[in-house]
Amino acid sequence: MGKIVIDPITRIEGHLKIEAIVENGVVKEAKSSGMLFRGFEQILKNRDPRDAQRITQRICGVCPTAHATASTLNLDSAFGIADKIPDNGRILRNLIFGSNFLQSHILHFYHLTALDYVDVTAVADYNGNDPHLLQVKKFIEGGNLAPFVPRYEGDYRLPKSVNISATRNYVEALDIRTKCHELLAIFGGHMPHNMSMMPGGVTENVSVDKIADFRWKLEKIRHFIDNVYIPDVLAVAGVYSDYFGIGGGVGNYMSYGVFELDSEPDLTKRKRFFPQGLVSAKDLKPRKFDPSKITEHVKHSWYKSGSDLHPSKGETEAFPGKKGAYSWIKSPRYDGQVYEVGPLARQLNAYVRGEEPTVTLVNSVLKKFNASPTALISTLGRHAARAIEAKIVADEMAKWVMELKPGEPVHADFEIPESGEGMGITDAPRGALGHWITIKNHKIDNYQAVVPTTWNGGPRDDKGQPGPFEQALEGTKVRDEKNPFELVRIVRSFDPCLACAIHVINPKGTEMGKFVVS
Ligand code: NFE
Ligand code: MG
């Protein structure tokens, strides 16, 4: 029996430790540990509620726009103006958020996970003229090999020509991500922290020249997604097709829904482009979501606050060194059950509801691999869902931008109430994201976030049920314990972000400096 420890495992926001006990070449038990403590709590306490969408964006440099979206929805709801958002404001929020989705998905495939499948050393003897490849070759010749190493050895299977073209695309993807940031900045002001989203809508007005600029930049990104990103994912899937059967995991999927199509104040009734709901791998039948069923467990997390609390009543009091605990991430549960969130959950949820274009695109991928929908519930299924989703979002953005009306309002007026409660639920690139606020004396009294990587990366809950990363790893065959490709490929397919997962923004929480992390 051996123990594999990978720490850190992620290529960004790297504070995730994975431990796997391997018996007879199979993972018997896995542990996911968030090894970083944040501390936004003292920052938010007694603040003007409008500061929430400025400060919560600082939780993460990858998906700040997700926190901007959740916090503005939260404040819309607490201020009683969720039904007052003008169409321009609603559409501009979708365009700003959509730009971040595209950037995030392209980042994930090329820069956070491709090097698990693509052998960059194929470029070492390249003798062509492609400037991107010559750049990489020069870089390798310089002997400074990060970020291409460290890496595991022994399971790079793509033909040399595909390794070379994918490496070229790795470099081009950096430029395309810049384009996504520029796209976001047209109506968002700047990236990473947009200044435009606000309760009631956005601050940036619509003009014909901004619409034209947006369309032009978006077309370049769409071209990359259709002609580079999706073909590369399919090329990887073709050669590593065994990963359609590896890393499945919990079998429960949840999406809060994202991209608002109306201004219905009840966020469980609001129409969204990607629908809200639950689906189980057992029957692939859609079920309705009820936010009152969300709680967070902390038995195995380094907190001494109450367990199994709804986020609106959530507490966050740190207790480093707590017996039996092994993570700073909490364990969110829905109706006491473990749920995976993210692009796979979102696309499965849309698929079982018969939503287009998800059904057509998913079916075309499944047909290509002669696979059934359950093959999606896997490591490669997460990559396929993410790539399909990038295409769908980019194509819809091209339509949404044409629905803008220059000269019409972009936000509604509001007043900060003396007291109130709010909930902002949306789906971030990595999955279901919720913010909850309590206002007293016009100030923030309590603010809680339950974040995608909190759902996916949390430890065992109060009942001992392992989290989604842990369940996806358990039962996996490890071919070579010194080069555990299977483990990193599975965990990275979720696109973990630890900065998000351990945001810890309860304003009543721990006073920093009163403890020593053991
Ligand atoms: Ni820091 Fe995030 C996304 C959010 S993940 S990346 O997507 O919300 O926990
Ligand atoms: Mg939280």
XYZ file of C-alpha atoms and ligand atoms in Angstrom:
528
model
C 0.000 0.000 0.000
C 1.466 3.352 -1.048
C 0.571 6.943 -0.437
C 0.794 9.515 -3.213
C 0.901 13.178 -2.198
C 0.658 15.898 -4.836
C 1.030 19.353 -3.349
C 0.349 21.719 -5.021
C -1.576 20.028 -7.792
C -2.956 23.008 -9.704
C -1.055 25.184 -12.167
C -2.794 28.327 -10.860
C -4.141 29.411 -7.455
C -1.996 26.535 -6.271
C -2.907 25.596 -2.734
C -4.607 22.286 -3.355
C -3.067 19.154 -1.876
C -4.214 15.716 -2.995
C -3.397 12.573 -1.036
C -4.211 9.128 -2.370
C -3.804 5.793 -0.655
C -3.124 3.218 -3.359
C -3.683 -0.500 -2.795
C -2.871 -3.047 -5.520
C -2.590 -0.202 -8.024
C -6.037 1.264 -7.226
C -6.885 4.426 -5.235
C -8.566 3.189 -2.081
C -8.970 6.518 -0.361
C -8.373 10.112 -1.486
C -8.197 13.358 0.425
C -8.550 16.852 -1.003
C -7.070 19.604 1.183
C -7.216 23.354 0.690
C -3.982 24.558 2.264
C -4.488 28.317 2.173
C -6.435 30.475 4.600
C -7.822 33.765 3.296
C -9.503 36.407 5.431
C -11.857 38.779 3.719
C -14.089 38.859 6.764
C -12.572 41.850 8.533
C -12.599 43.749 5.275
C -16.352 43.451 4.670
C -17.578 43.992 8.194
C -19.671 47.156 8.598
C -18.950 48.226 5.046
C -21.325 50.012 2.733
C -23.150 47.118 0.976
C -22.124 48.560 -2.415
C -18.528 47.690 -1.561
C -19.417 43.983 -1.798
C -19.092 43.758 -5.563
C -15.822 45.658 -5.498
C -14.253 43.657 -2.670
C -15.566 40.184 -3.523
C -14.018 40.475 -6.998
C -10.682 40.410 -5.185
C -11.401 36.848 -4.056
C -9.976 35.688 -7.377
C -7.993 36.929 -10.351
C -9.397 34.227 -12.640
C -13.142 34.629 -12.100
C -13.553 38.078 -10.503
C -16.413 38.678 -12.936
C -18.276 35.728 -11.424
C -18.066 37.322 -7.989
C -19.050 40.699 -9.463
C -22.108 39.012 -10.986
C -23.112 37.096 -7.844
C -22.645 40.154 -5.632
C -24.651 42.477 -7.902
C -27.469 39.907 -8.069
C -27.223 39.671 -4.282
C -27.504 43.453 -3.902
C -30.305 43.705 -6.524
C -32.213 41.264 -4.346
C -31.383 42.917 -0.990
C -32.245 46.392 -2.377
C -35.557 45.146 -3.846
C -34.690 46.123 -7.437
C -34.138 42.695 -9.041
C -37.194 43.265 -11.285
C -36.091 46.774 -12.320
C -32.955 45.937 -14.325
C -33.339 47.473 -17.796
C -32.714 45.199 -20.794
C -29.499 47.017 -21.714
C -28.151 46.497 -18.182
C -29.094 42.815 -18.181
C -27.552 42.195 -21.611
C -24.368 44.129 -20.797
C -23.912 42.049 -17.636
C -24.217 38.910 -19.789
C -21.651 40.234 -22.264
C -19.174 41.194 -19.539
C -19.598 37.845 -17.781
C -19.532 35.927 -21.087
C -16.158 37.482 -21.966
C -14.770 36.098 -18.713
C -16.262 32.657 -19.415
C -14.452 32.494 -22.762
C -11.154 33.612 -21.270
C -11.465 31.160 -18.395
C -12.317 28.101 -20.518
C -9.475 28.766 -22.983
C -7.093 29.345 -20.061
C -8.117 26.069 -18.522
C -7.661 23.860 -21.556
C -4.400 25.292 -22.866
C -2.557 26.680 -19.885
C -3.838 24.662 -16.956
C -4.303 21.193 -18.371
C -2.990 20.651 -21.936
C 0.525 19.905 -20.726
C -0.830 16.743 -19.084
C -1.516 15.422 -22.597
C 0.703 17.391 -24.987
C 4.448 16.729 -25.131
C 6.021 20.125 -25.586
C 9.491 18.602 -26.089
C 8.361 17.712 -29.643
C 9.230 21.320 -30.510
C 12.924 20.924 -29.551
C 14.011 20.004 -33.105
C 11.386 22.062 -34.943
C 12.824 23.562 -38.124
C 9.835 25.412 -39.646
C 8.912 29.098 -39.716
C 5.946 29.429 -37.397
C 6.728 32.367 -35.088
C 4.845 30.869 -32.126
C 6.807 27.625 -32.368
C 10.118 29.398 -32.873
C 9.317 31.336 -29.692
C 8.794 28.076 -27.757
C 11.913 26.479 -29.280
C 14.030 29.468 -28.239
C 12.506 29.290 -24.782
C 13.368 25.574 -24.467
C 16.916 26.187 -25.770
C 17.347 28.815 -23.047
C 17.046 25.977 -20.533
C 14.382 27.764 -18.527
C 11.665 25.161 -18.775
C 8.929 26.364 -16.413
C 5.939 26.376 -16.892
C 6.453 23.224 -18.978
C 8.008 21.407 -16.023
C 7.731 19.822 -13.522
C 5.728 17.126 -15.236
C 5.221 13.384 -15.103
C 6.786 11.109 -17.722
C 5.690 8.031 -19.591
C 2.194 8.674 -20.968
C 2.391 11.248 -23.768
C 0.531 9.602 -26.634
C -0.185 12.216 -29.299
C 1.617 11.978 -32.651
C 4.506 14.426 -32.995
C 2.651 16.623 -35.504
C -0.252 17.080 -33.046
C 2.131 17.802 -30.149
C 3.683 20.506 -32.312
C 0.420 22.087 -33.474
C -1.076 22.004 -29.964
C 2.044 23.696 -28.579
C 1.663 26.404 -31.221
C -1.958 26.826 -30.155
C -0.878 27.044 -26.501
C 0.985 30.243 -27.427
C -1.806 31.627 -29.613
C -4.259 30.981 -26.754
C -2.342 33.568 -24.696
C -3.153 36.197 -27.345
C -6.763 35.091 -27.554
C -7.124 35.424 -23.789
C -5.847 38.986 -24.079
C -8.604 39.540 -26.658
C -11.158 38.197 -24.171
C -9.942 40.673 -21.559
C -10.174 43.497 -24.099
C -13.665 42.338 -24.998
C -14.689 42.460 -21.333
C -13.174 45.927 -20.913
C -15.342 47.483 -23.668
C -18.350 47.524 -21.343
C -16.641 46.512 -18.062
C -13.962 49.232 -17.867
C -11.037 46.955 -17.136
C -9.989 43.453 -16.254
C -9.493 41.729 -13.833
C -11.815 43.864 -11.708
C -14.595 45.411 -13.752
C -15.935 48.736 -12.549
C -19.185 48.608 -14.482
C -21.437 46.065 -12.798
C -23.521 47.672 -10.074
C -26.832 47.094 -8.332
C -29.562 47.909 -10.859
C -27.452 47.224 -13.960
C -24.144 48.602 -15.213
C -22.486 52.018 -15.462
C -21.281 51.854 -19.085
C -23.548 53.311 -21.767
C -24.207 51.649 -25.109
C -22.985 53.190 -28.365
C -22.801 51.965 -31.945
C -18.991 52.136 -32.004
C -18.723 49.996 -28.870
C -21.078 47.418 -30.376
C -18.945 47.327 -33.551
C -15.728 46.986 -31.528
C -17.269 44.170 -29.487
C -18.418 42.255 -32.582
C -15.030 42.567 -34.263
C -13.087 41.298 -31.236
C -15.617 38.546 -30.534
C -15.325 37.229 -34.111
C -11.597 36.551 -33.639
C -12.307 34.629 -30.439
C -15.125 32.635 -32.086
C -12.800 31.739 -34.948
C -10.242 30.406 -32.438
C -12.850 28.382 -30.527
C -14.305 26.782 -33.686
C -11.069 26.160 -35.554
C -8.470 25.616 -32.841
C -9.861 24.957 -29.351
C -12.576 22.432 -30.265
C -10.383 20.502 -32.765
C -7.596 20.303 -30.149
C -9.969 18.932 -27.502
C -11.246 16.358 -30.013
C -7.669 15.400 -30.960
C -6.774 14.819 -27.308
C -10.024 12.909 -26.742
C -9.332 10.655 -29.722
C -5.974 9.499 -28.419
C -6.777 9.429 -24.688
C -10.303 8.031 -25.109
C -9.893 5.761 -22.051
C -10.399 8.993 -20.039
C -14.078 8.900 -21.037
C -14.196 6.064 -18.512
C -11.975 7.564 -15.789
C -12.697 10.102 -13.047
C -16.502 10.088 -13.122
C -17.236 10.641 -9.460
C -20.355 11.573 -7.544
C -23.046 11.333 -10.209
C -25.057 14.314 -8.861
C -24.886 17.539 -10.862
C -26.158 21.008 -10.051
C -26.388 24.310 -11.875
C -27.864 27.590 -10.588
C -28.243 28.692 -14.224
C -26.478 31.623 -15.866
C -26.958 34.456 -18.372
C -30.151 36.229 -17.459
C -32.935 36.336 -20.044
C -35.453 38.323 -17.979
C -35.657 40.303 -14.737
C -37.924 38.019 -12.715
C -37.052 38.887 -9.081
C -37.246 35.288 -7.813
C -33.918 33.777 -8.901
C -35.407 30.275 -8.886
C -37.960 31.389 -11.512
C -35.800 33.709 -13.576
C -35.251 32.530 -17.138
C -31.602 31.899 -17.892
C -29.797 30.855 -21.036
C -28.206 27.860 -19.275
C -31.027 26.539 -17.082
C -31.044 26.039 -13.343
C -31.540 22.561 -11.928
C -30.268 19.219 -10.754
C -29.598 15.977 -12.553
C -28.413 12.567 -11.431
C -26.322 10.156 -13.505
C -28.659 7.357 -12.383
C -31.670 8.432 -14.428
C -30.561 11.586 -16.312
C -33.896 13.202 -15.368
C -34.132 16.946 -14.650
C -35.050 18.021 -11.125
C -35.867 21.427 -9.647
C -33.417 23.338 -7.460
C -34.373 24.826 -4.072
C -31.772 27.159 -2.512
C -33.099 26.538 1.012
C -31.568 23.031 0.813
C -27.961 24.289 0.697
C -25.871 23.924 3.851
C -22.153 23.859 4.619
C -20.537 21.180 6.772
C -17.288 21.829 8.658
C -16.581 18.628 10.600
C -13.416 17.982 8.559
C -12.517 21.632 7.964
C -10.381 23.841 10.190
C -13.326 25.826 11.589
C -15.051 25.751 14.958
C -18.223 27.485 13.788
C -21.563 25.671 13.500
C -21.931 22.912 10.943
C -24.755 22.165 8.475
C -25.819 25.852 8.427
C -27.616 27.530 5.524
C -25.335 30.185 3.962
C -27.690 33.007 5.006
C -26.874 32.011 8.604
C -23.336 30.869 7.845
C -20.419 31.293 10.225
C -16.696 31.102 9.662
C -14.490 30.831 12.705
C -11.060 29.383 12.047
C -9.655 26.554 14.201
C -6.287 25.499 12.814
C -5.078 22.179 14.168
C -8.661 20.934 14.753
C -8.673 17.174 15.286
C -9.938 15.173 12.309
C -9.913 18.200 10.002
C -7.738 18.341 6.901
C -8.813 21.337 4.818
C -9.604 25.036 4.882
C -12.383 24.320 2.372
C -15.868 23.743 3.805
C -18.144 20.981 2.470
C -21.289 22.398 0.859
C -24.145 19.945 0.492
C -27.551 20.058 -1.203
C -30.250 18.256 0.764
C -27.385 16.496 2.543
C -26.008 15.095 -0.726
C -22.716 15.633 -2.555
C -22.997 17.525 -5.877
C -20.517 18.265 -8.627
C -20.742 21.692 -10.255
C -19.141 23.165 -13.391
C -19.445 23.013 -17.182
C -20.268 19.290 -17.140
C -23.071 19.857 -14.623
C -24.344 22.820 -16.646
C -24.309 21.052 -20.007
C -25.800 17.812 -18.609
C -28.536 19.869 -17.014
C -29.224 21.637 -20.334
C -28.986 18.321 -22.223
C -31.556 16.463 -20.118
C -33.900 19.449 -20.491
C -33.593 19.204 -24.289
C -32.000 22.660 -24.593
C -30.430 23.653 -27.884
C -27.740 24.061 -29.052
C -26.412 21.847 -26.223
C -28.271 18.718 -27.402
C -27.010 18.953 -30.986
C -23.413 19.711 -30.001
C -23.221 17.051 -27.284
C -24.750 14.446 -29.619
C -22.244 15.262 -32.347
C -19.327 14.712 -29.927
C -20.854 11.474 -28.601
C -21.420 10.214 -32.152
C -17.823 10.939 -33.062
C -16.677 8.685 -30.223
C -19.540 6.220 -30.567
C -20.392 6.903 -26.927
C -23.540 7.238 -24.781
C -24.335 10.375 -22.701
C -22.952 8.698 -19.558
C -19.460 8.834 -21.184
C -19.639 12.566 -20.467
C -19.453 11.770 -16.767
C -15.690 11.483 -16.875
C -12.408 13.353 -17.074
C -12.701 13.930 -20.828
C -16.411 14.665 -20.507
C -15.529 17.729 -18.414
C -13.183 18.985 -21.143
C -15.729 18.312 -23.879
C -18.486 20.088 -21.920
C -16.226 23.093 -21.367
C -15.277 23.367 -25.052
C -18.884 22.964 -26.226
C -19.921 25.571 -23.707
C -17.285 28.060 -24.905
C -18.675 27.765 -28.430
C -22.295 28.157 -27.287
C -21.532 31.209 -25.129
C -19.460 32.915 -27.849
C -22.162 32.296 -30.473
C -24.887 33.646 -28.174
C -22.826 36.721 -27.289
C -22.778 37.617 -30.996
C -26.594 37.664 -30.866
C -26.911 39.393 -27.476
C -24.703 42.313 -28.494
C -27.098 43.037 -31.373
C -29.992 43.294 -28.899
C -28.427 46.349 -27.216
C -30.216 49.665 -27.738
C -27.935 52.733 -27.892
C -29.300 55.668 -25.914
C -31.585 53.557 -23.677
C -30.981 53.204 -19.901
C -28.363 50.787 -18.552
C -29.289 50.827 -14.874
C -32.125 51.433 -12.410
C -31.980 53.742 -9.389
C -31.876 52.305 -5.886
C -31.645 53.166 -2.220
C -29.713 51.203 0.370
C -32.299 49.820 2.811
C -31.896 50.195 6.571
C -32.059 46.409 6.844
C -32.588 43.482 4.519
C -31.411 40.169 3.200
C -30.253 39.155 -0.250
C -29.249 36.151 -2.314
C -27.242 36.221 -5.535
C -26.971 32.887 -7.330
C -25.391 32.355 -10.717
C -23.034 29.905 -12.379
C -19.372 30.863 -12.624
C -17.110 29.223 -15.242
C -16.256 26.548 -12.627
C -19.827 26.063 -11.429
C -22.550 27.123 -9.013
C -21.737 30.333 -7.156
C -23.874 31.904 -4.425
C -23.511 35.063 -2.352
C -25.782 35.860 0.611
C -25.974 39.203 2.483
C -27.619 40.515 5.634
C -27.838 44.313 5.971
C -28.326 46.133 9.294
C -28.126 49.921 9.841
C -27.456 50.310 6.097
C -24.227 48.299 6.544
C -23.109 44.731 5.835
C -23.831 42.617 8.908
C -23.132 39.212 7.373
C -21.846 38.120 3.960
C -21.360 34.511 2.877
C -20.166 32.967 -0.353
C -20.406 29.336 -1.396
C -18.142 28.920 -4.385
C -17.717 26.310 -7.170
C -14.417 24.902 -5.928
C -15.895 24.797 -2.415
C -18.532 22.397 -3.825
C -16.047 20.327 -5.845
C -12.950 20.417 -3.652
C -14.401 20.179 -0.154
C -13.395 17.404 2.270
C -15.614 14.699 3.778
C -18.828 16.048 5.288
C -20.367 15.501 8.730
C -21.670 12.088 7.591
C -18.253 11.096 6.208
C -19.278 11.374 2.533
C -16.190 12.291 0.469
C -16.304 15.404 -1.747
C -16.439 15.330 -5.579
C -12.641 15.399 -6.139
C -12.251 12.610 -3.594
C -15.022 10.464 -5.111
C -13.673 11.006 -8.632
C -10.261 9.728 -7.517
C -11.382 6.746 -5.448
C -11.333 3.500 -7.451
C -8.972 4.893 -10.090
C -6.257 2.570 -11.398
C -2.801 4.124 -11.148
C -0.445 2.699 -13.766
C 2.756 4.116 -12.268
C 2.719 5.493 -8.733
C 5.813 7.607 -9.450
C 4.058 9.244 -12.411
C 0.400 9.418 -11.329
C -0.960 10.983 -14.533
C -4.431 9.662 -13.763
C -4.707 11.653 -10.540
C -3.610 15.015 -11.918
C -5.689 14.602 -15.071
C -8.809 13.815 -13.031
C -8.426 16.655 -10.533
C -7.402 19.238 -13.138
C -10.422 18.363 -15.301
C -12.539 20.098 -12.633
C -10.461 23.293 -13.045
C -9.891 23.855 -9.301
C -9.383 27.350 -7.926
C -8.330 27.424 -4.312
C -8.341 31.199 -3.959
C -12.075 31.000 -4.678
C -12.702 27.886 -2.632
C -11.374 29.374 0.623
C -12.576 32.950 0.193
C -13.918 33.031 3.791
C -15.733 36.310 3.739
C -17.949 36.116 6.788
C -17.611 39.550 8.399
C -18.175 38.040 11.854
C -15.434 35.485 11.371
C -11.984 34.942 12.684
C -9.801 37.770 13.762
C -6.620 37.331 11.844
C -3.454 37.131 13.854
C -4.996 35.285 16.783
C -3.798 31.895 15.735
C -0.843 30.120 14.277
C -1.385 27.712 11.412
C 0.008 24.386 12.530
Ni -11.078 31.516 -8.658
Fe -14.187 30.803 -9.449
C -14.920 30.311 -11.024
C -15.807 31.248 -8.707
S -14.101 28.800 -8.697
S -12.094 30.712 -10.268
O -15.238 29.985 -12.068
O -16.780 31.570 -8.280
O -14.350 28.268 -7.199
Mg -18.115 30.771 2.337
